[in-house]
Coordinates of C-alpha atoms and ligand atoms in Angstrom, one line a residue:
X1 CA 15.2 -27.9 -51.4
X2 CA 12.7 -25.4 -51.9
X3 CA 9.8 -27.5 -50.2
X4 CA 11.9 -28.2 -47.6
X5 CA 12.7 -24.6 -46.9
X6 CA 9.1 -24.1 -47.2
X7 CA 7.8 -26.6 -44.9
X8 CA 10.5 -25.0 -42.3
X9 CA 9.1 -22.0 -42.5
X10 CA 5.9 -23.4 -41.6
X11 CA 6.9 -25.2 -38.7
X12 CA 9.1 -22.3 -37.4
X13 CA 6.6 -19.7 -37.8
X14 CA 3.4 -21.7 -36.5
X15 CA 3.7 -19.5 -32.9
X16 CA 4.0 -16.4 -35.3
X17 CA 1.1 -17.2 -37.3
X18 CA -1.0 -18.1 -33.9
X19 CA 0.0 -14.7 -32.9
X20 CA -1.5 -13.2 -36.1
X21 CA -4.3 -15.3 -35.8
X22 CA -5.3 -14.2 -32.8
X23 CA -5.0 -10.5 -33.3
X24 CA -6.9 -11.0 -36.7
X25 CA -9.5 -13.3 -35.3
X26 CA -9.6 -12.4 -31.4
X27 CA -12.5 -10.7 -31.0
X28 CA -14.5 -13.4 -32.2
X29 CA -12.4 -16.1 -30.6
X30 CA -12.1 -14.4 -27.2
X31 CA -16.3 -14.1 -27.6
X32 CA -16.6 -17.9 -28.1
X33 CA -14.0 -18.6 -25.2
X34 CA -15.9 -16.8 -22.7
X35 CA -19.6 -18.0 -24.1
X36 CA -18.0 -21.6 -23.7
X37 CA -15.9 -20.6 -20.3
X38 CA -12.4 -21.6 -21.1
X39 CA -10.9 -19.0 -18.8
X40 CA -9.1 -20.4 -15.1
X41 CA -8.0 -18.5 -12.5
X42 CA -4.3 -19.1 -10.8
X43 CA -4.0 -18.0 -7.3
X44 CA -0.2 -16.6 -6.2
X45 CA 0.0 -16.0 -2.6
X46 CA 0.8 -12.3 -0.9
X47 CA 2.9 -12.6 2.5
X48 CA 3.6 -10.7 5.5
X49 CA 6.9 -9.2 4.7
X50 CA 8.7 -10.0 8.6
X51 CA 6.7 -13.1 9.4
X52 CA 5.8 -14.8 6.2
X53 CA 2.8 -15.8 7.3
X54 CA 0.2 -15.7 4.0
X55 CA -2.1 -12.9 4.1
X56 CA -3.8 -12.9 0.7
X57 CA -3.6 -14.2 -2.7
X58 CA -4.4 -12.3 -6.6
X59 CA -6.4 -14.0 -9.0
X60 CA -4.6 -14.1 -11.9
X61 CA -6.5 -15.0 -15.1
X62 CA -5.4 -17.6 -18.0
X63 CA -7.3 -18.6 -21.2
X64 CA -7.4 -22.9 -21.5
X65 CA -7.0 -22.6 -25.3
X66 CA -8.1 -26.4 -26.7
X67 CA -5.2 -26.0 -29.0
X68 CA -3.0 -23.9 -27.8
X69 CA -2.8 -24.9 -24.1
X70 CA -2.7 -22.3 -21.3
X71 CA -2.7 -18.6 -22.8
X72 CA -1.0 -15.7 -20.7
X73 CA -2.9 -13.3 -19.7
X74 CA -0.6 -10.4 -21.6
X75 CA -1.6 -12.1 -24.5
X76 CA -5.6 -11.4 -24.3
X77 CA -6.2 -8.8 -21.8
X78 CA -5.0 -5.6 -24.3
X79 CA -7.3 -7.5 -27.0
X80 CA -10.2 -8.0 -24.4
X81 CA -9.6 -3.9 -23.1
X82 CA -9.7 -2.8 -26.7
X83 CA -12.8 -4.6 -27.6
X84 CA -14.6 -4.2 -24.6
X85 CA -14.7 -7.8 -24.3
X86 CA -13.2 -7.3 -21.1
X87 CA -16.6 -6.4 -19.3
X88 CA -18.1 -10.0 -19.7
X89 CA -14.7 -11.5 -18.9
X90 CA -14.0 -9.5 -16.0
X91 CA -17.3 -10.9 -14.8
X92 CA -16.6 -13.9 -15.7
X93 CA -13.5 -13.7 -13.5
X94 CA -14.6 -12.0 -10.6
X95 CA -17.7 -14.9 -10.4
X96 CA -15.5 -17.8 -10.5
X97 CA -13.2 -16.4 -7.9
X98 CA -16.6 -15.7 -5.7
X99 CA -17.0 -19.5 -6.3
X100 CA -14.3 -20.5 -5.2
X101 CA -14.0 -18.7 -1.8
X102 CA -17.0 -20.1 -1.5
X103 CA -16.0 -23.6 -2.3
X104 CA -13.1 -23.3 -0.3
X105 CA -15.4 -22.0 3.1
X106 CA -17.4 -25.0 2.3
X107 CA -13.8 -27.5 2.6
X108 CA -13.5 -25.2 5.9
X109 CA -10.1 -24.0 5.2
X110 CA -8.7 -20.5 6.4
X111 CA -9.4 -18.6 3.6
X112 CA -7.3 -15.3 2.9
X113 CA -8.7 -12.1 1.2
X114 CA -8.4 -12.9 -2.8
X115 CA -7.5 -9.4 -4.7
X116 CA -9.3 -9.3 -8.1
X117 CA -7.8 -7.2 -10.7
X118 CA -10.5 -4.6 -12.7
X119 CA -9.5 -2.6 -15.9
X120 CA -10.0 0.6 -15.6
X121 CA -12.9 0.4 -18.8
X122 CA -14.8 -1.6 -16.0
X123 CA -14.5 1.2 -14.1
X124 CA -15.7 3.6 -16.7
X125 CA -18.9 0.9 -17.9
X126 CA -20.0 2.0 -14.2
X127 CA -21.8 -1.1 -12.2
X128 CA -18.6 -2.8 -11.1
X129 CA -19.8 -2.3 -7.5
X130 CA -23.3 -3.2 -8.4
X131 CA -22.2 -6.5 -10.1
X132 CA -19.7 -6.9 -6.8
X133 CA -22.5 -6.6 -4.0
X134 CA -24.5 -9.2 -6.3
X135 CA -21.9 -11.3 -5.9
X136 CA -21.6 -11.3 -2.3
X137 CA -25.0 -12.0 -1.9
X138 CA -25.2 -14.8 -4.1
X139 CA -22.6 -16.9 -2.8
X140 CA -22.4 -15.4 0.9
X141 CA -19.0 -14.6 0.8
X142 CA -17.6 -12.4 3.7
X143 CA -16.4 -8.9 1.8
X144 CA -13.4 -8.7 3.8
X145 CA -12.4 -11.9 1.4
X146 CA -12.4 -10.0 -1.9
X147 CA -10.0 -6.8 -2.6
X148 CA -9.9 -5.1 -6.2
X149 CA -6.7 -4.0 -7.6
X150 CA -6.6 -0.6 -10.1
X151 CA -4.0 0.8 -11.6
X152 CA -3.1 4.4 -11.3
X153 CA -4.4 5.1 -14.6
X154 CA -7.7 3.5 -14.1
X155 CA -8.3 6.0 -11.4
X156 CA -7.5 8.7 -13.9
X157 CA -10.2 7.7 -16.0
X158 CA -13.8 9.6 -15.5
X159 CA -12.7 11.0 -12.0
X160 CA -16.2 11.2 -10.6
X161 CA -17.3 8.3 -12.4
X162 CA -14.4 6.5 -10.7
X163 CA -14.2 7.7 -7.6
X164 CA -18.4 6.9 -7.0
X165 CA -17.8 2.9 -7.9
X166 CA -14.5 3.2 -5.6
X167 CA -16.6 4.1 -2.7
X168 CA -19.3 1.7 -3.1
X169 CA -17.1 -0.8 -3.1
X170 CA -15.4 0.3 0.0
X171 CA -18.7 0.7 1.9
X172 CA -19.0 -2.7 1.1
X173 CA -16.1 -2.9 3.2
X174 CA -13.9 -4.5 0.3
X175 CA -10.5 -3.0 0.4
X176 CA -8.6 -1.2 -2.9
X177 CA -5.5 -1.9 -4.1
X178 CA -3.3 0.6 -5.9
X179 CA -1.7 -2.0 -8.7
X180 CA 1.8 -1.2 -10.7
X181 CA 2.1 1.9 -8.5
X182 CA 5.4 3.8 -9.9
X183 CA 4.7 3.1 -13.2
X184 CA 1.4 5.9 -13.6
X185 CA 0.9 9.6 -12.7
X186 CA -0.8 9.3 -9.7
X187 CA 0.1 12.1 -6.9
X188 CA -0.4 12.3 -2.8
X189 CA -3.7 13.9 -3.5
X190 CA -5.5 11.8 -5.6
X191 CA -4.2 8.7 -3.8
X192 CA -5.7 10.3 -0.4
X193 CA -9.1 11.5 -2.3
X194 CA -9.8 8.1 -3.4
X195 CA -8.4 6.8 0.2
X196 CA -6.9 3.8 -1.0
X197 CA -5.9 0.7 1.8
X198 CA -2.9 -0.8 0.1
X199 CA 0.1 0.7 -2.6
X200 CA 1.4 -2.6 -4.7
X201 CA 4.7 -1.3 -6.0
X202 CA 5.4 -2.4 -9.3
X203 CA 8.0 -4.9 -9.7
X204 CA 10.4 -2.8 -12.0
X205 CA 11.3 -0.7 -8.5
X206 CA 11.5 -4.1 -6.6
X207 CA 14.4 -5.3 -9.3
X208 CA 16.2 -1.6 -8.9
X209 CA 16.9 -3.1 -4.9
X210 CA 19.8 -4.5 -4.2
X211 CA 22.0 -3.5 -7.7
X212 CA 23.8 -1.0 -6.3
X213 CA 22.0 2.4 -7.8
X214 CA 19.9 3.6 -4.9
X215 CA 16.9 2.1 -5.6
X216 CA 16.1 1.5 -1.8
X217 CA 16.0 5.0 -1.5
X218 CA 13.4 5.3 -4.0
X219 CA 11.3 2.5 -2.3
X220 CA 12.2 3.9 1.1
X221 CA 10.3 7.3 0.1
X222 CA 7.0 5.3 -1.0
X223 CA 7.1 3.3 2.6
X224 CA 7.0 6.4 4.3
X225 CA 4.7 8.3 1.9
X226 CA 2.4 5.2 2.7
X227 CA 2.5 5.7 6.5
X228 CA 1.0 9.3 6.4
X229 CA -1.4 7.9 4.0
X230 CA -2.5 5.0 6.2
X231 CA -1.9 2.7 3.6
X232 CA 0.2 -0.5 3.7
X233 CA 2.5 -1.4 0.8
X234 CA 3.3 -4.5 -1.0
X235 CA 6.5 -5.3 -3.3
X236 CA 5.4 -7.3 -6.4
X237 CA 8.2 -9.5 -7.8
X238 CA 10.1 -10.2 -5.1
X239 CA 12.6 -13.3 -6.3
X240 CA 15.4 -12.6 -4.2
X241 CA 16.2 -13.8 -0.5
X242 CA 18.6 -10.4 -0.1
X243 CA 15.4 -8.5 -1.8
X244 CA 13.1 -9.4 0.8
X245 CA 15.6 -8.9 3.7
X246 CA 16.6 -5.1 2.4
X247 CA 12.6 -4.7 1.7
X248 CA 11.8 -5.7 5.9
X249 CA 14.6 -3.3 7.2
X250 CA 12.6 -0.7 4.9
X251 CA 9.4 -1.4 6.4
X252 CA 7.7 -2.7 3.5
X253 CA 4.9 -4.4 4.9
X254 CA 3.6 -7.1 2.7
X255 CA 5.9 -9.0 -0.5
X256 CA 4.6 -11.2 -3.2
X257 CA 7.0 -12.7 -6.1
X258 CA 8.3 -15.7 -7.2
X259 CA 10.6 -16.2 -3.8
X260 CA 7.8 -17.1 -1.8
X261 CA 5.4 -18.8 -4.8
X262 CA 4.6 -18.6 -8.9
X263 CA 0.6 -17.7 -9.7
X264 CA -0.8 -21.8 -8.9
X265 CA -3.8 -23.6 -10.2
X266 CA -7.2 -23.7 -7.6
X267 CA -6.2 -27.1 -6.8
X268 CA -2.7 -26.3 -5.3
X269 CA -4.3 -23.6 -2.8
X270 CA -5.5 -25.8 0.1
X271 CA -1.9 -27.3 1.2
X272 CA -0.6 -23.5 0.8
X273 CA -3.7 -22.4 3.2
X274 CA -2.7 -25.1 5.6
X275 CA 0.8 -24.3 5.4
X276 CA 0.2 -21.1 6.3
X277 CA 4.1 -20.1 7.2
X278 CA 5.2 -19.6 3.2
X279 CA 8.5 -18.0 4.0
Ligands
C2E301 P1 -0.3 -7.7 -12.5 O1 -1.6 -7.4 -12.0 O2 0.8 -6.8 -12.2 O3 0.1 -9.2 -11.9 C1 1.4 -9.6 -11.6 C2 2.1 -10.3 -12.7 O4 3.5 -10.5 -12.4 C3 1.5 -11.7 -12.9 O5 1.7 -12.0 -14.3 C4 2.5 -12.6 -12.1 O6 2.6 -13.9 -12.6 C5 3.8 -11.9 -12.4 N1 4.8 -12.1 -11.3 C6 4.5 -12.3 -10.0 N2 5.6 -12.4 -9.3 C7 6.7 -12.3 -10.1 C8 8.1 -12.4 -10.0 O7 8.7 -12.6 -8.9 N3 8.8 -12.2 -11.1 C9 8.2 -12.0 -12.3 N4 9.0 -11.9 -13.4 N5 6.9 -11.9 -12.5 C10 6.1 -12.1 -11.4 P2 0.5 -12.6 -15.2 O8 -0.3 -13.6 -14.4 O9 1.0 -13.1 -16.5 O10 -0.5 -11.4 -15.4 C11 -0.1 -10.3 -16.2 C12 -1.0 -9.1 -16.1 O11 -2.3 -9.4 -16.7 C13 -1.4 -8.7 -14.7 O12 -0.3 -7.9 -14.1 C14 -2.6 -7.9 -14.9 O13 -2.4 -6.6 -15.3 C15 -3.3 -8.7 -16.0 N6 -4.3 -9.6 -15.5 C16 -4.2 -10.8 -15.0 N7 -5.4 -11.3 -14.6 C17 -6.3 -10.3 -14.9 C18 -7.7 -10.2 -14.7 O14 -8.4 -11.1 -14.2 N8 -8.3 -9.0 -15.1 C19 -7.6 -8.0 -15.6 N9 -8.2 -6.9 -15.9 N10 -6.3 -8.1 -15.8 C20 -5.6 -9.2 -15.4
CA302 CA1 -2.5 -6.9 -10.1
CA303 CA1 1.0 -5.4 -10.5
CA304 CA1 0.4 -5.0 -14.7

């Protein structure tokens, strides 16, 4: 009975001990994964809130563990932030999604803009826009086909430091996204000193629509808050029908969310490009 119990444990606890593993171990395994390039990038699309015609897409990073299959990205970006490991993968991203524009350009397709998104420590290292316009030149892809998301507390970071690399890379003419907005400290001011193009509204205030607490008020403010600001807004996580049709009499310009398509794999991305209509 008591080997039994013991291999139970062992079978019940292998995802626990993978866990431990990897915080143990990380550093060293993440190193070894980026040296031998087993990151991919999933693509979910962004659509125009009263038309649903597709307007843009995030690249969304996974690690292609040989053992442990596809890795979330929760589970290695805090690791790769805290280690600074995170500055070659963020690379590492940001050059495969180049590729792949350009790869797709090649096939001819109608490409959409691609948001990538950039830790704020990337920020703070200080060539993001250096490594960015290296990019574009490499694989001559149009700028208006790459965006960067930030959070709020990434632009909170080294303020000068931040807001130089923020407008190099818009006189690239590469537009900024505002991620998880509602979640950080950001005020009016900062968000019109760094003059920001688009406010993604974290997903949290997109689930407070439609339950009956006044969350559309909430969201309501942030639409018009947008407008003086010349900025246009997104709702992340939209998964509801009645979501999306509260979120278009609100004004909310762009939605992206499991309703109109999970994160999918490079491959899947042509047939939504010549779809076009997602919605
Ligand atoms: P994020 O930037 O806020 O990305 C959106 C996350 O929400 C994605 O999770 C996406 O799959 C998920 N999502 C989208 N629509 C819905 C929905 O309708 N319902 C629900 N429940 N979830 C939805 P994912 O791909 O696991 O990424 C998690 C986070 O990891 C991202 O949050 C981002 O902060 C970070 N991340 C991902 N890729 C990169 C990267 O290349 N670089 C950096 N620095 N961070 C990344
Ligand atoms: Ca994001
Ligand atoms: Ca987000
Ligand atoms: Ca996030």
């Amino acid at each position: 009975a008591k080997a039994d119990g013991k291999n139970k444990v062992r079978v019940y606890d292998k995802k626990l001990y993978e866990e431990i593993e990897l915080r143990v171990d990380g550093e060293r395994q993440l190193a070894r994964a980026i040296q031998e390039d087993h990151f991919i990038v999933y693509y979910q699309p962004r659509v125009e809130a009263q038309t649903g015609r597709m307007v843009g897409m995030e690249a969304l990073v996974r690690w292609a563990h040989p053992e442990r299959g596809l890795i979330a990205p929760d589970h290695f970006i805090p690791l790769a932030e805290s280690t600074g490991m995170i500055l070659p993968l963020g690379r590492l991203v940001m050059e495969k999604v180049f590729c792949q524009i350009a790869a797709w350009q090649f096939q001819k397709l109608a490409v959409v803009p691609v948001s990538v998104n950039v830790s704020a420590r990337q920020f703070d290292e200080g060539n993001v826009s250096e490594f960015i316009a290296s990019c574009l030149n490499k694989y001559a892809v149009d700028p208006r086909f790459i965006e960067i998301e930030l959070t709020e507390s990434a632009m909170m970071g080294n303020f000068e430091q931040v807001r130089g690399e923020i407008s190099s890379i818009s006189a690239l003419g590469i537009q900024i996204h505002v991620d998880d907005f509602g979640t950080g400290y950001s005020s009016l001011s900062l968000l019109y000193k760094f003059n920001m193009d688009v406010l993604k509204v974290d997903r949290a205030f997109t689930s407070q629509i439609c339950n009956g607490k006044g969350g559309e008020i909430f969201f309501s403010s942030i639409v018009s808050m947008a407008k003086v600001l010349k900025m246009r807004v997104v709702a992340e996580g939209v998964e509801t029908i009645e979501q999306l049709r509260v979120l278009q009499q609100l004004g909310c310009d762009e939605i992206q969310g499991y309703l109109v398509s999970k994160p999918i794999p490079s491959s899947d991305v042509p047939r939504l490009l010549d779809q076009s209509i997602l919605l």
